[in-house]
Amino acid sequence: MRITVLGASGGTGSKIVELAREAGHDVTAIVRTRNGRDTVADVMDPDSIGPHVAGADAVVSAIGSRAALKPTSVQTDSTRSVVLAMKAHGARRLVVVSNSGMVTDGDDPFTRYLVKPILRRVLRYPWGDMARMEDVVRASGLEWTIVRPPQLTDGPRTDAYRTAVGTNVRGGMRVSRADLAALVVRCLADPGTVHQAISVAN
């Protein structure tokens, strides 16, 4: 498959690029600043990213905000841009990385009533941005999949991750970026994941 990965310089995005290439896919890695290897484009500008999603079999957005404690719309705005670019160039398959934090379905009582209310106050800005981003994805008319990890770690790829559709993985507090990337790459070619929000945890 021809795959375009946005946010390719981040911890998750770089793993997705690595595993997709290992699987034999032709990957275009989009980054913000020139590094000599990847493709530079402004993810907030549909015209800038348009040529790089044209002809893609799938587009992955692993864009995240680095500002946890102040208002942000990075994921919402970049996703709107991606959707516009994909529609303009006839690309249909979109997989986005979100977060399971703002979802409580499937959580155990301790997490739902004690942990999440605290985290929701601390992380209200990025979680709010992700929730709005998910709304943009659902309304896009594209063949989308939302992947929702909990806290990310730099642990190894195990392929022993658990998933749940439309709800959180019970007791799932963490997942390695490598296992998250493995799920994203698997979703790209799996039509059964279209129009699904999938939570993942180790």
PDB file of C-alpha atoms in Angstrom:
ATOM      1  CA  MET A   1       0.000   0.000   0.000  1.00  0.00           C
ATOM      2  CA  ARG A   2       0.973   3.630  -0.473  1.00  0.00           C
ATOM      3  CA  ILE A   3       0.701   5.232   2.957  1.00  0.00           C
ATOM      4  CA  THR A   4       1.146   8.839   4.047  1.00  0.00           C
ATOM      5  CA  VAL A   5       1.974   9.368   7.734  1.00  0.00           C
ATOM      6  CA  LEU A   6       1.488  12.809   9.285  1.00  0.00           C
ATOM      7  CA  GLY A   7       3.299  13.529  12.543  1.00  0.00           C
ATOM      8  CA  ALA A   8       6.031  11.142  11.452  1.00  0.00           C
ATOM      9  CA  SER A   9       8.728  12.693  13.641  1.00  0.00           C
ATOM     10  CA  GLY A  10       6.900  12.008  16.919  1.00  0.00           C
ATOM     11  CA  GLY A  11       7.344   8.971  19.125  1.00  0.00           C
ATOM     12  CA  THR A  12       4.250   7.228  17.779  1.00  0.00           C
ATOM     13  CA  GLY A  13       4.513   8.477  14.206  1.00  0.00           C
ATOM     14  CA  SER A  14       8.106   7.325  13.813  1.00  0.00           C
ATOM     15  CA  LYS A  15       7.131   3.829  15.011  1.00  0.00           C
ATOM     16  CA  ILE A  16       4.255   3.706  12.529  1.00  0.00           C
ATOM     17  CA  VAL A  17       6.617   4.671   9.695  1.00  0.00           C
ATOM     18  CA  GLU A  18       9.145   2.054  10.795  1.00  0.00           C
ATOM     19  CA  LEU A  19       6.653  -0.804  11.089  1.00  0.00           C
ATOM     20  CA  ALA A  20       4.793   0.118   7.896  1.00  0.00           C
ATOM     21  CA  ARG A  21       8.040   0.036   5.936  1.00  0.00           C
ATOM     22  CA  GLU A  22       9.015  -3.256   7.549  1.00  0.00           C
ATOM     23  CA  ALA A  23       5.662  -4.631   6.352  1.00  0.00           C
ATOM     24  CA  GLY A  24       6.564  -3.647   2.782  1.00  0.00           C
ATOM     25  CA  HIS A  25       4.421  -0.549   2.404  1.00  0.00           C
ATOM     26  CA  ASP A  26       5.532   2.502   0.415  1.00  0.00           C
ATOM     27  CA  VAL A  27       5.526   5.224   3.098  1.00  0.00           C
ATOM     28  CA  THR A  28       5.661   9.011   2.748  1.00  0.00           C
ATOM     29  CA  ALA A  29       6.620  10.445   6.147  1.00  0.00           C
ATOM     30  CA  ILE A  30       5.430  14.035   6.675  1.00  0.00           C
ATOM     31  CA  VAL A  31       7.287  16.174   9.230  1.00  0.00           C
ATOM     32  CA  ARG A  32       7.202  19.836  10.299  1.00  0.00           C
ATOM     33  CA  THR A  33      10.877  20.695   9.915  1.00  0.00           C
ATOM     34  CA  ARG A  34      13.474  19.524   7.430  1.00  0.00           C
ATOM     35  CA  ASN A  35      15.635  16.626   8.646  1.00  0.00           C
ATOM     36  CA  GLY A  36      17.153  15.436   5.386  1.00  0.00           C
ATOM     37  CA  ARG A  37      15.124  12.208   5.229  1.00  0.00           C
ATOM     38  CA  ASP A  38      11.411  12.905   5.329  1.00  0.00           C
ATOM     39  CA  THR A  39       8.938  15.166   3.525  1.00  0.00           C
ATOM     40  CA  VAL A  40       8.249  18.633   4.925  1.00  0.00           C
ATOM     41  CA  ALA A  41       4.692  19.978   4.707  1.00  0.00           C
ATOM     42  CA  ASP A  42       2.428  22.291   6.690  1.00  0.00           C
ATOM     43  CA  VAL A  43      -0.287  20.050   8.108  1.00  0.00           C
ATOM     44  CA  MET A  44      -2.489  23.093   8.704  1.00  0.00           C
ATOM     45  CA  ASP A  45      -2.548  23.868   4.969  1.00  0.00           C
ATOM     46  CA  PRO A  46      -4.540  21.475   2.744  1.00  0.00           C
ATOM     47  CA  ASP A  47      -2.694  22.753  -0.318  1.00  0.00           C
ATOM     48  CA  SER A  48       0.655  21.921   1.293  1.00  0.00           C
ATOM     49  CA  ILE A  49      -0.229  18.347   2.177  1.00  0.00           C
ATOM     50  CA  GLY A  50      -2.476  17.699  -0.825  1.00  0.00           C
ATOM     51  CA  PRO A  51       0.277  16.458  -3.169  1.00  0.00           C
ATOM     52  CA  HIS A  52       1.422  14.013  -0.503  1.00  0.00           C
ATOM     53  CA  VAL A  53      -1.985  12.396   0.051  1.00  0.00           C
ATOM     54  CA  ALA A  54      -2.795  12.275  -3.670  1.00  0.00           C
ATOM     55  CA  GLY A  55      -2.679   8.651  -4.747  1.00  0.00           C
ATOM     56  CA  ALA A  56      -2.331   7.334  -1.194  1.00  0.00           C
ATOM     57  CA  ASP A  57      -4.148   4.130  -0.326  1.00  0.00           C
ATOM     58  CA  ALA A  58      -4.274   5.284   3.296  1.00  0.00           C
ATOM     59  CA  VAL A  59      -3.422   8.320   5.400  1.00  0.00           C
ATOM     60  CA  VAL A  60      -2.396   8.121   9.063  1.00  0.00           C
ATOM     61  CA  SER A  61      -2.448  11.082  11.439  1.00  0.00           C
ATOM     62  CA  ALA A  62      -0.287  10.690  14.538  1.00  0.00           C
ATOM     63  CA  ILE A  63      -0.196  14.421  15.203  1.00  0.00           C
ATOM     64  CA  GLY A  64      -0.283  15.443  18.841  1.00  0.00           C
ATOM     65  CA  SER A  65      -0.085  18.601  20.898  1.00  0.00           C
ATOM     66  CA  ARG A  66       2.995  19.319  23.017  1.00  0.00           C
ATOM     67  CA  ALA A  67       1.074  21.773  25.203  1.00  0.00           C
ATOM     68  CA  ALA A  68      -0.811  19.806  27.854  1.00  0.00           C
ATOM     69  CA  LEU A  69      -1.602  22.701  30.174  1.00  0.00           C
ATOM     70  CA  LYS A  70      -2.917  25.383  27.834  1.00  0.00           C
ATOM     71  CA  PRO A  71      -5.701  25.584  25.237  1.00  0.00           C
ATOM     72  CA  THR A  72      -4.912  23.819  21.989  1.00  0.00           C
ATOM     73  CA  SER A  73      -6.639  22.963  18.732  1.00  0.00           C
ATOM     74  CA  VAL A  74      -3.684  21.307  17.005  1.00  0.00           C
ATOM     75  CA  GLN A  75      -5.356  17.964  16.429  1.00  0.00           C
ATOM     76  CA  THR A  76      -8.731  19.413  15.457  1.00  0.00           C
ATOM     77  CA  ASP A  77      -7.278  21.941  13.027  1.00  0.00           C
ATOM     78  CA  SER A  78      -4.756  19.573  11.464  1.00  0.00           C
ATOM     79  CA  THR A  79      -7.418  16.899  11.004  1.00  0.00           C
ATOM     80  CA  ARG A  80      -9.730  19.362   9.259  1.00  0.00           C
ATOM     81  CA  SER A  81      -6.846  20.185   6.937  1.00  0.00           C
ATOM     82  CA  VAL A  82      -6.116  16.508   6.282  1.00  0.00           C
ATOM     83  CA  VAL A  83      -9.769  15.762   5.534  1.00  0.00           C
ATOM     84  CA  LEU A  84      -9.989  18.662   3.067  1.00  0.00           C
ATOM     85  CA  ALA A  85      -6.776  17.553   1.333  1.00  0.00           C
ATOM     86  CA  MET A  86      -7.935  13.931   1.109  1.00  0.00           C
ATOM     87  CA  LYS A  87     -11.305  14.890  -0.353  1.00  0.00           C
ATOM     88  CA  ALA A  88      -9.670  17.200  -2.884  1.00  0.00           C
ATOM     89  CA  HIS A  89      -7.379  14.414  -4.092  1.00  0.00           C
ATOM     90  CA  GLY A  90      -9.698  11.410  -3.840  1.00  0.00           C
ATOM     91  CA  ALA A  91      -7.982   9.670  -0.908  1.00  0.00           C
ATOM     92  CA  ARG A  92     -10.476   7.705   1.173  1.00  0.00           C
ATOM     93  CA  ARG A  93      -8.816   5.712   3.990  1.00  0.00           C
ATOM     94  CA  LEU A  94      -7.944   7.625   7.183  1.00  0.00           C
ATOM     95  CA  VAL A  95      -6.601   6.273  10.483  1.00  0.00           C
ATOM     96  CA  VAL A  96      -6.110   8.728  13.356  1.00  0.00           C
ATOM     97  CA  VAL A  97      -4.489   8.277  16.756  1.00  0.00           C
ATOM     98  CA  SER A  98      -6.590   9.729  19.578  1.00  0.00           C
ATOM     99  CA  ASN A  99      -6.688   8.799  23.291  1.00  0.00           C
ATOM    100  CA  SER A 100      -8.838   6.618  25.532  1.00  0.00           C
ATOM    101  CA  GLY A 101      -8.691   9.111  28.404  1.00  0.00           C
ATOM    102  CA  MET A 102     -11.876  11.004  27.645  1.00  0.00           C
ATOM    103  CA  VAL A 103     -13.830   7.737  27.306  1.00  0.00           C
ATOM    104  CA  THR A 104     -15.138   5.945  30.411  1.00  0.00           C
ATOM    105  CA  ASP A 105     -17.145   3.086  28.882  1.00  0.00           C
ATOM    106  CA  GLY A 106     -15.433  -0.150  29.871  1.00  0.00           C
ATOM    107  CA  ASP A 107     -13.413   1.376  32.703  1.00  0.00           C
ATOM    108  CA  ASP A 108     -13.386  -0.249  36.137  1.00  0.00           C
ATOM    109  CA  PRO A 109     -14.994   1.783  38.961  1.00  0.00           C
ATOM    110  CA  PHE A 110     -11.637   2.959  40.374  1.00  0.00           C
ATOM    111  CA  THR A 111     -10.555   4.375  37.035  1.00  0.00           C
ATOM    112  CA  ARG A 112     -13.953   5.806  36.127  1.00  0.00           C
ATOM    113  CA  TYR A 113     -14.767   7.554  39.411  1.00  0.00           C
ATOM    114  CA  LEU A 114     -11.372   8.363  40.918  1.00  0.00           C
ATOM    115  CA  VAL A 115      -8.616   8.415  38.298  1.00  0.00           C
ATOM    116  CA  LYS A 116     -10.416   9.875  35.290  1.00  0.00           C
ATOM    117  CA  PRO A 117     -12.007  12.888  37.055  1.00  0.00           C
ATOM    118  CA  ILE A 118      -8.541  14.014  38.180  1.00  0.00           C
ATOM    119  CA  LEU A 119      -6.976  13.458  34.786  1.00  0.00           C
ATOM    120  CA  ARG A 120      -9.896  15.167  33.077  1.00  0.00           C
ATOM    121  CA  ARG A 121      -9.123  18.365  34.983  1.00  0.00           C
ATOM    122  CA  VAL A 122      -5.380  18.187  34.394  1.00  0.00           C
ATOM    123  CA  LEU A 123      -5.594  17.194  30.722  1.00  0.00           C
ATOM    124  CA  ARG A 124      -8.799  19.001  29.789  1.00  0.00           C
ATOM    125  CA  TYR A 125      -7.183  20.928  26.946  1.00  0.00           C
ATOM    126  CA  PRO A 126      -5.569  18.086  24.951  1.00  0.00           C
ATOM    127  CA  TRP A 127      -8.434  15.710  25.687  1.00  0.00           C
ATOM    128  CA  GLY A 128     -10.953  18.331  24.586  1.00  0.00           C
ATOM    129  CA  ASP A 129      -8.963  18.835  21.404  1.00  0.00           C
ATOM    130  CA  MET A 130      -8.980  15.085  20.731  1.00  0.00           C
ATOM    131  CA  ALA A 131     -12.720  14.842  21.332  1.00  0.00           C
ATOM    132  CA  ARG A 132     -13.343  17.619  18.792  1.00  0.00           C
ATOM    133  CA  MET A 133     -10.925  15.947  16.393  1.00  0.00           C
ATOM    134  CA  GLU A 134     -12.928  12.712  16.630  1.00  0.00           C
ATOM    135  CA  ASP A 135     -16.081  14.655  15.733  1.00  0.00           C
ATOM    136  CA  VAL A 136     -14.326  15.989  12.612  1.00  0.00           C
ATOM    137  CA  VAL A 137     -13.269  12.471  11.649  1.00  0.00           C
ATOM    138  CA  ARG A 138     -16.758  11.008  12.084  1.00  0.00           C
ATOM    139  CA  ALA A 139     -18.317  13.775  10.008  1.00  0.00           C
ATOM    140  CA  SER A 140     -15.688  13.512   7.245  1.00  0.00           C
ATOM    141  CA  GLY A 141     -17.472  11.000   5.030  1.00  0.00           C
ATOM    142  CA  LEU A 142     -14.160   9.128   4.704  1.00  0.00           C
ATOM    143  CA  GLU A 143     -13.370   5.508   5.513  1.00  0.00           C
ATOM    144  CA  TRP A 144     -12.026   6.298   8.961  1.00  0.00           C
ATOM    145  CA  THR A 145     -10.722   4.439  11.974  1.00  0.00           C
ATOM    146  CA  ILE A 146      -9.992   6.050  15.350  1.00  0.00           C
ATOM    147  CA  VAL A 147      -7.365   4.310  17.495  1.00  0.00           C
ATOM    148  CA  ARG A 148      -7.456   5.169  21.210  1.00  0.00           C
ATOM    149  CA  PRO A 149      -4.429   4.326  23.358  1.00  0.00           C
ATOM    150  CA  PRO A 150      -4.114   5.056  27.095  1.00  0.00           C
ATOM    151  CA  GLN A 151      -0.765   6.200  28.554  1.00  0.00           C
ATOM    152  CA  LEU A 152       2.056   5.542  26.091  1.00  0.00           C
ATOM    153  CA  THR A 153       5.356   3.902  26.992  1.00  0.00           C
ATOM    154  CA  ASP A 154       8.605   3.245  25.149  1.00  0.00           C
ATOM    155  CA  GLY A 155       8.381  -0.478  25.814  1.00  0.00           C
ATOM    156  CA  PRO A 156       9.034  -3.112  23.161  1.00  0.00           C
ATOM    157  CA  ARG A 157       6.630  -4.469  20.597  1.00  0.00           C
ATOM    158  CA  THR A 158       4.921  -7.527  22.072  1.00  0.00           C
ATOM    159  CA  ASP A 159       1.926  -8.058  19.753  1.00  0.00           C
ATOM    160  CA  ALA A 160       0.148  -9.117  22.948  1.00  0.00           C
ATOM    161  CA  TYR A 161      -1.953  -5.968  23.082  1.00  0.00           C
ATOM    162  CA  ARG A 162      -5.682  -6.124  23.759  1.00  0.00           C
ATOM    163  CA  THR A 163      -8.329  -4.197  21.846  1.00  0.00           C
ATOM    164  CA  ALA A 164     -11.960  -3.208  22.333  1.00  0.00           C
ATOM    165  CA  VAL A 165     -14.340  -1.587  19.853  1.00  0.00           C
ATOM    166  CA  GLY A 166     -16.346   1.415  21.003  1.00  0.00           C
ATOM    167  CA  THR A 167     -15.269   1.017  24.619  1.00  0.00           C
ATOM    168  CA  ASN A 168     -12.083   1.003  26.659  1.00  0.00           C
ATOM    169  CA  VAL A 169      -9.988  -2.075  27.363  1.00  0.00           C
ATOM    170  CA  ARG A 170     -10.844  -2.993  30.941  1.00  0.00           C
ATOM    171  CA  GLY A 171      -7.837  -2.492  33.192  1.00  0.00           C
ATOM    172  CA  GLY A 172      -5.821  -1.163  30.269  1.00  0.00           C
ATOM    173  CA  MET A 173      -3.716   1.672  31.652  1.00  0.00           C
ATOM    174  CA  ARG A 174      -0.724   1.640  29.282  1.00  0.00           C
ATOM    175  CA  VAL A 175       0.434   0.519  25.872  1.00  0.00           C
ATOM    176  CA  SER A 176       3.815   0.704  24.182  1.00  0.00           C
ATOM    177  CA  ARG A 177       4.164   2.974  21.178  1.00  0.00           C
ATOM    178  CA  ALA A 178       5.461  -0.051  19.268  1.00  0.00           C
ATOM    179  CA  ASP A 179       2.284  -2.058  19.953  1.00  0.00           C
ATOM    180  CA  LEU A 180       0.132   0.970  19.150  1.00  0.00           C
ATOM    181  CA  ALA A 181       1.960   1.340  15.841  1.00  0.00           C
ATOM    182  CA  ALA A 182       1.488  -2.364  15.105  1.00  0.00           C
ATOM    183  CA  LEU A 183      -2.280  -1.994  15.556  1.00  0.00           C
ATOM    184  CA  VAL A 184      -2.403   1.110  13.358  1.00  0.00           C
ATOM    185  CA  VAL A 185      -0.561  -0.681  10.559  1.00  0.00           C
ATOM    186  CA  ARG A 186      -2.884  -3.682  10.903  1.00  0.00           C
ATOM    187  CA  CYS A 187      -5.959  -1.439  10.695  1.00  0.00           C
ATOM    188  CA  LEU A 188      -4.820   0.112   7.421  1.00  0.00           C
ATOM    189  CA  ALA A 189      -5.650  -2.965   5.385  1.00  0.00           C
ATOM    190  CA  ASP A 190      -8.510  -4.288   7.538  1.00  0.00           C
ATOM    191  CA  PRO A 191     -11.908  -3.187   6.194  1.00  0.00           C
ATOM    192  CA  GLY A 192     -13.494  -4.495   9.385  1.00  0.00           C
ATOM    193  CA  THR A 193     -12.055  -1.523  11.270  1.00  0.00           C
ATOM    194  CA  VAL A 194     -13.674   1.115   9.043  1.00  0.00           C
ATOM    195  CA  HIS A 195     -15.995   3.450  10.992  1.00  0.00           C
ATOM    196  CA  GLN A 196     -14.791   1.978  14.289  1.00  0.00           C
ATOM    197  CA  ALA A 197     -13.182   3.544  17.368  1.00  0.00           C
ATOM    198  CA  ILE A 198     -10.753   0.966  18.718  1.00  0.00           C
ATOM    199  CA  SER A 199      -9.114   1.154  22.142  1.00  0.00           C
ATOM    200  CA  VAL A 200      -5.833  -0.655  22.725  1.00  0.00           C
ATOM    201  CA  ALA A 201      -3.804  -1.545  25.823  1.00  0.00           C
ATOM    202  CA  ASN A 202      -1.169  -4.012  26.960  1.00  0.00           C
TER     203      ASN A 202
END
